[in-house]
């Protein structure tokens, strides 16, 4: 792109990409977002499920409200947020943590602004590394990781977070992108497992410090090394 002037024709590859994008813009007329989030025959209280995901291109979160009805369970897309991933090189786990922080803030905003408060809030992530961070002491992590983890922990208990496989995570549509023709599928209606009873939901995956990448255990190793050096030092002349 650097060597292309304003009046120069685009390369064939870019022309085809633009034509495809323009065609999808026309398809947006088929996308409809229902305004009603609660039907008259809704039974009991609602649940809020927020999913997070990240890629090298983008990260974000999507929230769904789940209602029980007389004829089954209904899921509605209620809100979503997306961010472009930073240009500076970073790891996928860090991006996933940024997505989880966005999901945490989104869930809090929905709970604060939604007139009918959900009876339960569940946040979902497909990163076992990040889930391990959220189940640990934030002071044991690198500062950039620990600060974000601490904010999430201050807002939600660790038990609020659950693991979801990538292929079942609707936020994957956000981080990687999908054609407009697929918006009315999983993105609009949420993953299929939300439409079953709690007993049939995904089983909880217990994550521990064994899930940590070794690079993030730096503080413990540094302190142990420092203590070892200090213990062998003669403090008197």
PDB file of C-alpha atoms in Angstrom:
ATOM      1  CA  UNK A   1       0.000   0.000   0.000  1.00  0.00           C
ATOM      2  CA  UNK A   2       2.934   2.364   0.587  1.00  0.00           C
ATOM      3  CA  UNK A   3       3.794   2.580  -3.118  1.00  0.00           C
ATOM      4  CA  UNK A   4       0.218   3.104  -4.339  1.00  0.00           C
ATOM      5  CA  UNK A   5      -0.752   6.650  -5.253  1.00  0.00           C
ATOM      6  CA  UNK A   6      -4.195   8.199  -4.864  1.00  0.00           C
ATOM      7  CA  UNK A   7      -4.870   7.951  -8.602  1.00  0.00           C
ATOM      8  CA  UNK A   8      -3.331   4.507  -9.100  1.00  0.00           C
ATOM      9  CA  UNK A   9      -5.635   1.493  -9.534  1.00  0.00           C
ATOM     10  CA  UNK A  10      -5.665  -0.971  -6.659  1.00  0.00           C
ATOM     11  CA  UNK A  11      -4.043  -4.382  -7.099  1.00  0.00           C
ATOM     12  CA  UNK A  12      -6.443  -7.137  -8.104  1.00  0.00           C
ATOM     13  CA  UNK A  13      -6.265  -8.761  -4.661  1.00  0.00           C
ATOM     14  CA  UNK A  14      -7.364  -5.563  -2.914  1.00  0.00           C
ATOM     15  CA  UNK A  15     -10.069  -4.909  -5.496  1.00  0.00           C
ATOM     16  CA  UNK A  16     -11.582  -8.340  -4.857  1.00  0.00           C
ATOM     17  CA  UNK A  17     -11.415  -7.796  -1.086  1.00  0.00           C
ATOM     18  CA  UNK A  18     -13.209  -4.443  -1.426  1.00  0.00           C
ATOM     19  CA  UNK A  19     -15.901  -5.904  -3.685  1.00  0.00           C
ATOM     20  CA  UNK A  20     -16.506  -8.677  -1.143  1.00  0.00           C
ATOM     21  CA  UNK A  21     -16.747  -6.143   1.693  1.00  0.00           C
ATOM     22  CA  UNK A  22     -19.106  -3.935  -0.290  1.00  0.00           C
ATOM     23  CA  UNK A  23     -21.321  -6.942  -1.004  1.00  0.00           C
ATOM     24  CA  UNK A  24     -21.520  -7.723   2.718  1.00  0.00           C
ATOM     25  CA  UNK A  25     -22.529  -4.127   3.441  1.00  0.00           C
ATOM     26  CA  UNK A  26     -25.530  -4.644   1.175  1.00  0.00           C
ATOM     27  CA  UNK A  27     -26.366  -7.842   3.093  1.00  0.00           C
ATOM     28  CA  UNK A  28     -26.702  -5.823   6.313  1.00  0.00           C
ATOM     29  CA  UNK A  29     -30.298  -5.062   5.319  1.00  0.00           C
ATOM     30  CA  UNK A  30     -31.157  -8.660   6.272  1.00  0.00           C
ATOM     31  CA  UNK A  31     -29.877  -8.283   9.858  1.00  0.00           C
ATOM     32  CA  UNK A  32     -32.508  -7.429  12.468  1.00  0.00           C
ATOM     33  CA  UNK A  33     -32.125  -6.958  16.221  1.00  0.00           C
ATOM     34  CA  UNK A  34     -35.323  -7.619  18.205  1.00  0.00           C
ATOM     35  CA  UNK A  35     -36.065  -4.923  20.767  1.00  0.00           C
ATOM     36  CA  UNK A  36     -37.981  -7.115  23.191  1.00  0.00           C
ATOM     37  CA  UNK A  37     -35.720  -8.818  25.738  1.00  0.00           C
ATOM     38  CA  UNK A  38     -38.471 -10.286  27.920  1.00  0.00           C
ATOM     39  CA  UNK A  39     -41.680 -11.882  26.690  1.00  0.00           C
ATOM     40  CA  UNK A  40     -44.930 -11.816  28.622  1.00  0.00           C
ATOM     41  CA  UNK A  41     -44.809 -15.552  29.258  1.00  0.00           C
ATOM     42  CA  UNK A  42     -41.322 -15.428  30.819  1.00  0.00           C
ATOM     43  CA  UNK A  43     -41.095 -17.496  33.990  1.00  0.00           C
ATOM     44  CA  UNK A  44     -38.824 -16.722  36.936  1.00  0.00           C
ATOM     45  CA  UNK A  45     -35.706 -14.567  36.863  1.00  0.00           C
ATOM     46  CA  UNK A  46     -33.219 -14.007  34.078  1.00  0.00           C
ATOM     47  CA  UNK A  47     -29.589 -15.065  33.787  1.00  0.00           C
ATOM     48  CA  UNK A  48     -26.740 -13.067  32.267  1.00  0.00           C
ATOM     49  CA  UNK A  49     -24.029 -14.905  30.328  1.00  0.00           C
ATOM     50  CA  UNK A  50     -21.025 -12.941  29.046  1.00  0.00           C
ATOM     51  CA  UNK A  51     -18.421 -14.484  26.732  1.00  0.00           C
ATOM     52  CA  UNK A  52     -14.919 -13.158  26.040  1.00  0.00           C
ATOM     53  CA  UNK A  53     -12.348 -13.935  23.370  1.00  0.00           C
ATOM     54  CA  UNK A  54      -9.275 -12.459  21.707  1.00  0.00           C
ATOM     55  CA  UNK A  55      -7.118 -12.869  18.622  1.00  0.00           C
ATOM     56  CA  UNK A  56      -4.195 -10.972  17.124  1.00  0.00           C
ATOM     57  CA  UNK A  57      -6.766  -8.874  15.228  1.00  0.00           C
ATOM     58  CA  UNK A  58      -9.352  -7.978  17.864  1.00  0.00           C
ATOM     59  CA  UNK A  59     -10.691  -8.776  21.318  1.00  0.00           C
ATOM     60  CA  UNK A  60     -14.022  -8.255  22.984  1.00  0.00           C
ATOM     61  CA  UNK A  61     -17.055  -9.616  24.780  1.00  0.00           C
ATOM     62  CA  UNK A  62     -20.703 -10.373  24.077  1.00  0.00           C
ATOM     63  CA  UNK A  63     -23.554 -10.628  26.596  1.00  0.00           C
ATOM     64  CA  UNK A  64     -26.765 -12.670  26.425  1.00  0.00           C
ATOM     65  CA  UNK A  65     -29.796 -12.627  28.682  1.00  0.00           C
ATOM     66  CA  UNK A  66     -31.502 -15.992  29.201  1.00  0.00           C
ATOM     67  CA  UNK A  67     -35.184 -16.348  30.137  1.00  0.00           C
ATOM     68  CA  UNK A  68     -37.238 -19.421  30.941  1.00  0.00           C
ATOM     69  CA  UNK A  69     -40.570 -19.485  29.115  1.00  0.00           C
ATOM     70  CA  UNK A  70     -43.586 -21.746  29.295  1.00  0.00           C
ATOM     71  CA  UNK A  71     -42.502 -23.436  26.053  1.00  0.00           C
ATOM     72  CA  UNK A  72     -38.746 -23.550  26.646  1.00  0.00           C
ATOM     73  CA  UNK A  73     -35.721 -21.303  27.101  1.00  0.00           C
ATOM     74  CA  UNK A  74     -35.066 -18.141  25.123  1.00  0.00           C
ATOM     75  CA  UNK A  75     -31.741 -16.371  24.602  1.00  0.00           C
ATOM     76  CA  UNK A  76     -31.313 -12.742  23.524  1.00  0.00           C
ATOM     77  CA  UNK A  77     -28.220 -10.800  22.538  1.00  0.00           C
ATOM     78  CA  UNK A  78     -28.205  -7.785  24.835  1.00  0.00           C
ATOM     79  CA  UNK A  79     -24.846  -6.062  24.295  1.00  0.00           C
ATOM     80  CA  UNK A  80     -21.348  -6.470  22.869  1.00  0.00           C
ATOM     81  CA  UNK A  81     -18.075  -4.575  22.845  1.00  0.00           C
ATOM     82  CA  UNK A  82     -14.998  -4.975  20.648  1.00  0.00           C
ATOM     83  CA  UNK A  83     -11.539  -3.455  20.505  1.00  0.00           C
ATOM     84  CA  UNK A  84      -8.772  -3.622  17.922  1.00  0.00           C
ATOM     85  CA  UNK A  85      -5.792  -5.525  19.312  1.00  0.00           C
ATOM     86  CA  UNK A  86      -2.754  -3.348  20.106  1.00  0.00           C
ATOM     87  CA  UNK A  87      -0.171  -2.929  17.369  1.00  0.00           C
ATOM     88  CA  UNK A  88       2.633  -3.663  19.819  1.00  0.00           C
ATOM     89  CA  UNK A  89       3.516  -7.330  19.981  1.00  0.00           C
ATOM     90  CA  UNK A  90       1.892  -9.144  22.884  1.00  0.00           C
ATOM     91  CA  UNK A  91       0.921 -12.681  23.821  1.00  0.00           C
ATOM     92  CA  UNK A  92      -2.462 -14.261  23.234  1.00  0.00           C
ATOM     93  CA  UNK A  93      -2.996 -14.872  26.987  1.00  0.00           C
ATOM     94  CA  UNK A  94      -2.525 -11.145  27.645  1.00  0.00           C
ATOM     95  CA  UNK A  95      -5.042 -10.341  24.906  1.00  0.00           C
ATOM     96  CA  UNK A  96      -7.423 -12.896  26.410  1.00  0.00           C
ATOM     97  CA  UNK A  97      -7.037 -11.172  29.783  1.00  0.00           C
ATOM     98  CA  UNK A  98      -7.897  -7.826  28.164  1.00  0.00           C
ATOM     99  CA  UNK A  99     -10.985  -9.473  26.676  1.00  0.00           C
ATOM    100  CA  UNK A 100     -11.974 -10.879  30.067  1.00  0.00           C
ATOM    101  CA  UNK A 101     -11.566  -7.442  31.640  1.00  0.00           C
ATOM    102  CA  UNK A 102     -13.837  -6.012  28.953  1.00  0.00           C
ATOM    103  CA  UNK A 103     -16.343  -8.801  29.679  1.00  0.00           C
ATOM    104  CA  UNK A 104     -16.194  -8.002  33.399  1.00  0.00           C
ATOM    105  CA  UNK A 105     -16.928  -4.326  32.778  1.00  0.00           C
ATOM    106  CA  UNK A 106     -19.672  -5.152  30.282  1.00  0.00           C
ATOM    107  CA  UNK A 107     -21.384  -7.494  32.746  1.00  0.00           C
ATOM    108  CA  UNK A 108     -21.276  -4.848  35.470  1.00  0.00           C
ATOM    109  CA  UNK A 109     -22.732  -2.215  33.135  1.00  0.00           C
ATOM    110  CA  UNK A 110     -25.583  -4.505  32.104  1.00  0.00           C
ATOM    111  CA  UNK A 111     -26.351  -5.367  35.740  1.00  0.00           C
ATOM    112  CA  UNK A 112     -26.311  -1.697  36.716  1.00  0.00           C
ATOM    113  CA  UNK A 113     -28.434  -0.462  33.810  1.00  0.00           C
ATOM    114  CA  UNK A 114     -30.824  -3.378  33.239  1.00  0.00           C
ATOM    115  CA  UNK A 115     -34.107  -2.667  35.031  1.00  0.00           C
ATOM    116  CA  UNK A 116     -34.728  -6.330  35.816  1.00  0.00           C
ATOM    117  CA  UNK A 117     -31.644  -7.592  37.644  1.00  0.00           C
ATOM    118  CA  UNK A 118     -30.420 -11.051  36.576  1.00  0.00           C
ATOM    119  CA  UNK A 119     -30.549 -13.732  39.242  1.00  0.00           C
ATOM    120  CA  UNK A 120     -27.189 -15.140  38.164  1.00  0.00           C
ATOM    121  CA  UNK A 121     -24.182 -13.872  36.222  1.00  0.00           C
ATOM    122  CA  UNK A 122     -21.793 -16.276  34.509  1.00  0.00           C
ATOM    123  CA  UNK A 123     -18.718 -15.129  32.613  1.00  0.00           C
ATOM    124  CA  UNK A 124     -17.108 -17.454  30.088  1.00  0.00           C
ATOM    125  CA  UNK A 125     -13.539 -17.630  28.776  1.00  0.00           C
ATOM    126  CA  UNK A 126     -11.786 -20.141  26.530  1.00  0.00           C
ATOM    127  CA  UNK A 127      -8.348 -19.398  28.014  1.00  0.00           C
ATOM    128  CA  UNK A 128      -7.388 -21.752  30.844  1.00  0.00           C
ATOM    129  CA  UNK A 129      -4.278 -19.658  31.471  1.00  0.00           C
ATOM    130  CA  UNK A 130      -6.336 -16.551  32.188  1.00  0.00           C
ATOM    131  CA  UNK A 131      -8.789 -18.523  34.330  1.00  0.00           C
ATOM    132  CA  UNK A 132      -5.808 -19.715  36.377  1.00  0.00           C
ATOM    133  CA  UNK A 133      -4.685 -16.108  36.820  1.00  0.00           C
ATOM    134  CA  UNK A 134      -8.144 -15.126  38.032  1.00  0.00           C
ATOM    135  CA  UNK A 135      -8.053 -17.915  40.611  1.00  0.00           C
ATOM    136  CA  UNK A 136      -4.707 -16.793  42.033  1.00  0.00           C
ATOM    137  CA  UNK A 137      -3.384 -13.880  44.070  1.00  0.00           C
ATOM    138  CA  UNK A 138      -2.980 -10.916  41.737  1.00  0.00           C
ATOM    139  CA  UNK A 139       0.218  -9.904  43.552  1.00  0.00           C
ATOM    140  CA  UNK A 140       1.897 -13.111  42.371  1.00  0.00           C
ATOM    141  CA  UNK A 141       1.591 -12.067  38.722  1.00  0.00           C
ATOM    142  CA  UNK A 142       3.484  -9.600  36.595  1.00  0.00           C
ATOM    143  CA  UNK A 143       2.258  -6.037  37.248  1.00  0.00           C
ATOM    144  CA  UNK A 144       0.542  -5.593  33.875  1.00  0.00           C
ATOM    145  CA  UNK A 145      -1.288  -8.890  34.375  1.00  0.00           C
ATOM    146  CA  UNK A 146      -1.903  -8.473  38.089  1.00  0.00           C
ATOM    147  CA  UNK A 147      -3.530  -5.042  37.781  1.00  0.00           C
ATOM    148  CA  UNK A 148      -6.111  -6.312  35.291  1.00  0.00           C
ATOM    149  CA  UNK A 149      -6.694  -9.507  37.248  1.00  0.00           C
ATOM    150  CA  UNK A 150      -7.174  -7.504  40.453  1.00  0.00           C
ATOM    151  CA  UNK A 151      -9.880  -5.337  38.875  1.00  0.00           C
ATOM    152  CA  UNK A 152     -11.751  -8.404  37.654  1.00  0.00           C
ATOM    153  CA  UNK A 153     -11.424 -10.111  41.045  1.00  0.00           C
ATOM    154  CA  UNK A 154     -12.719  -7.008  42.811  1.00  0.00           C
ATOM    155  CA  UNK A 155     -15.851  -7.079  40.655  1.00  0.00           C
ATOM    156  CA  UNK A 156     -16.647 -10.793  40.418  1.00  0.00           C
ATOM    157  CA  UNK A 157     -15.859 -13.843  42.518  1.00  0.00           C
ATOM    158  CA  UNK A 158     -13.658 -16.474  40.899  1.00  0.00           C
ATOM    159  CA  UNK A 159     -16.588 -18.906  40.842  1.00  0.00           C
ATOM    160  CA  UNK A 160     -18.395 -16.585  38.446  1.00  0.00           C
ATOM    161  CA  UNK A 161     -15.975 -17.556  35.684  1.00  0.00           C
ATOM    162  CA  UNK A 162     -16.356 -20.756  33.672  1.00  0.00           C
ATOM    163  CA  UNK A 163     -14.419 -22.385  30.857  1.00  0.00           C
ATOM    164  CA  UNK A 164     -15.969 -22.699  27.392  1.00  0.00           C
ATOM    165  CA  UNK A 165     -14.306 -24.508  24.465  1.00  0.00           C
ATOM    166  CA  UNK A 166     -13.307 -22.215  21.608  1.00  0.00           C
ATOM    167  CA  UNK A 167     -15.647 -23.885  19.130  1.00  0.00           C
ATOM    168  CA  UNK A 168     -18.623 -23.106  21.416  1.00  0.00           C
ATOM    169  CA  UNK A 169     -17.592 -19.543  22.241  1.00  0.00           C
ATOM    170  CA  UNK A 170     -19.736 -16.951  20.397  1.00  0.00           C
ATOM    171  CA  UNK A 171     -17.164 -14.242  21.183  1.00  0.00           C
ATOM    172  CA  UNK A 172     -14.914 -16.063  18.718  1.00  0.00           C
ATOM    173  CA  UNK A 173     -17.158 -14.600  16.004  1.00  0.00           C
ATOM    174  CA  UNK A 174     -16.232 -11.163  17.320  1.00  0.00           C
ATOM    175  CA  UNK A 175     -12.472 -11.655  17.567  1.00  0.00           C
ATOM    176  CA  UNK A 176     -12.022 -13.393  14.209  1.00  0.00           C
ATOM    177  CA  UNK A 177     -14.936 -11.967  12.262  1.00  0.00           C
ATOM    178  CA  UNK A 178     -17.784 -13.679  10.422  1.00  0.00           C
ATOM    179  CA  UNK A 179     -19.671 -12.961   7.188  1.00  0.00           C
ATOM    180  CA  UNK A 180     -22.837 -10.903   7.510  1.00  0.00           C
ATOM    181  CA  UNK A 181     -24.828 -13.928   6.335  1.00  0.00           C
ATOM    182  CA  UNK A 182     -23.902 -15.761   9.565  1.00  0.00           C
ATOM    183  CA  UNK A 183     -24.793 -12.972  12.001  1.00  0.00           C
ATOM    184  CA  UNK A 184     -28.310 -14.347  12.479  1.00  0.00           C
ATOM    185  CA  UNK A 185     -26.939 -17.704  13.629  1.00  0.00           C
ATOM    186  CA  UNK A 186     -24.821 -18.220  16.765  1.00  0.00           C
ATOM    187  CA  UNK A 187     -23.915 -14.549  17.201  1.00  0.00           C
ATOM    188  CA  UNK A 188     -27.523 -13.422  17.452  1.00  0.00           C
ATOM    189  CA  UNK A 189     -28.893 -16.421  19.375  1.00  0.00           C
ATOM    190  CA  UNK A 190     -25.967 -17.457  21.550  1.00  0.00           C
ATOM    191  CA  UNK A 191     -24.471 -20.953  21.832  1.00  0.00           C
ATOM    192  CA  UNK A 192     -26.932 -23.829  21.816  1.00  0.00           C
ATOM    193  CA  UNK A 193     -25.996 -25.024  25.320  1.00  0.00           C
ATOM    194  CA  UNK A 194     -27.606 -21.909  26.825  1.00  0.00           C
ATOM    195  CA  UNK A 195     -30.991 -23.269  25.770  1.00  0.00           C
ATOM    196  CA  UNK A 196     -30.795 -26.313  28.030  1.00  0.00           C
ATOM    197  CA  UNK A 197     -31.229 -26.705  31.778  1.00  0.00           C
ATOM    198  CA  UNK A 198     -28.431 -26.026  34.265  1.00  0.00           C
ATOM    199  CA  UNK A 199     -27.857 -29.755  34.699  1.00  0.00           C
ATOM    200  CA  UNK A 200     -26.949 -29.981  31.013  1.00  0.00           C
ATOM    201  CA  UNK A 201     -24.606 -26.983  30.915  1.00  0.00           C
ATOM    202  CA  UNK A 202     -20.921 -27.445  30.228  1.00  0.00           C
ATOM    203  CA  UNK A 203     -19.131 -29.102  33.160  1.00  0.00           C
ATOM    204  CA  UNK A 204     -16.867 -26.812  35.180  1.00  0.00           C
ATOM    205  CA  UNK A 205     -13.176 -27.133  34.400  1.00  0.00           C
ATOM    206  CA  UNK A 206     -10.986 -26.685  37.466  1.00  0.00           C
ATOM    207  CA  UNK A 207      -7.839 -24.750  36.630  1.00  0.00           C
ATOM    208  CA  UNK A 208      -4.867 -24.345  38.943  1.00  0.00           C
ATOM    209  CA  UNK A 209      -1.402 -22.851  38.916  1.00  0.00           C
ATOM    210  CA  UNK A 210      -0.343 -25.785  36.735  1.00  0.00           C
ATOM    211  CA  UNK A 211      -2.003 -23.851  33.918  1.00  0.00           C
ATOM    212  CA  UNK A 212       0.430 -20.931  34.291  1.00  0.00           C
ATOM    213  CA  UNK A 213       2.987 -20.310  31.564  1.00  0.00           C
ATOM    214  CA  UNK A 214       6.411 -20.404  33.221  1.00  0.00           C
ATOM    215  CA  UNK A 215       7.150 -16.813  32.189  1.00  0.00           C
ATOM    216  CA  UNK A 216       4.507 -15.501  34.579  1.00  0.00           C
ATOM    217  CA  UNK A 217       5.923 -17.117  37.693  1.00  0.00           C
ATOM    218  CA  UNK A 218       8.763 -14.587  37.641  1.00  0.00           C
ATOM    219  CA  UNK A 219       7.925 -12.906  40.921  1.00  0.00           C
ATOM    220  CA  UNK A 220       8.004 -16.031  43.045  1.00  0.00           C
ATOM    221  CA  UNK A 221      11.330 -17.092  41.530  1.00  0.00           C
ATOM    222  CA  UNK A 222      12.785 -13.609  41.961  1.00  0.00           C
ATOM    223  CA  UNK A 223      11.800 -13.467  45.636  1.00  0.00           C
ATOM    224  CA  UNK A 224      13.186 -16.936  46.339  1.00  0.00           C
ATOM    225  CA  UNK A 225      16.438 -16.006  44.616  1.00  0.00           C
ATOM    226  CA  UNK A 226      16.646 -12.742  46.565  1.00  0.00           C
ATOM    227  CA  UNK A 227      16.015 -14.509  49.871  1.00  0.00           C
ATOM    228  CA  UNK A 228      18.666 -17.095  49.077  1.00  0.00           C
ATOM    229  CA  UNK A 229      21.230 -14.381  48.385  1.00  0.00           C
ATOM    230  CA  UNK A 230      20.310 -12.421  51.503  1.00  0.00           C
ATOM    231  CA  UNK A 231      20.487 -15.481  53.739  1.00  0.00           C
ATOM    232  CA  UNK A 232      24.044 -16.146  52.624  1.00  0.00           C
ATOM    233  CA  UNK A 233      25.214 -12.556  53.089  1.00  0.00           C
ATOM    234  CA  UNK A 234      27.205 -11.431  56.106  1.00  0.00           C
ATOM    235  CA  UNK A 235      25.552  -8.286  57.439  1.00  0.00           C
ATOM    236  CA  UNK A 236      28.237  -7.361  60.001  1.00  0.00           C
ATOM    237  CA  UNK A 237      31.807  -6.274  59.428  1.00  0.00           C
TER     238      UNK A 237
END
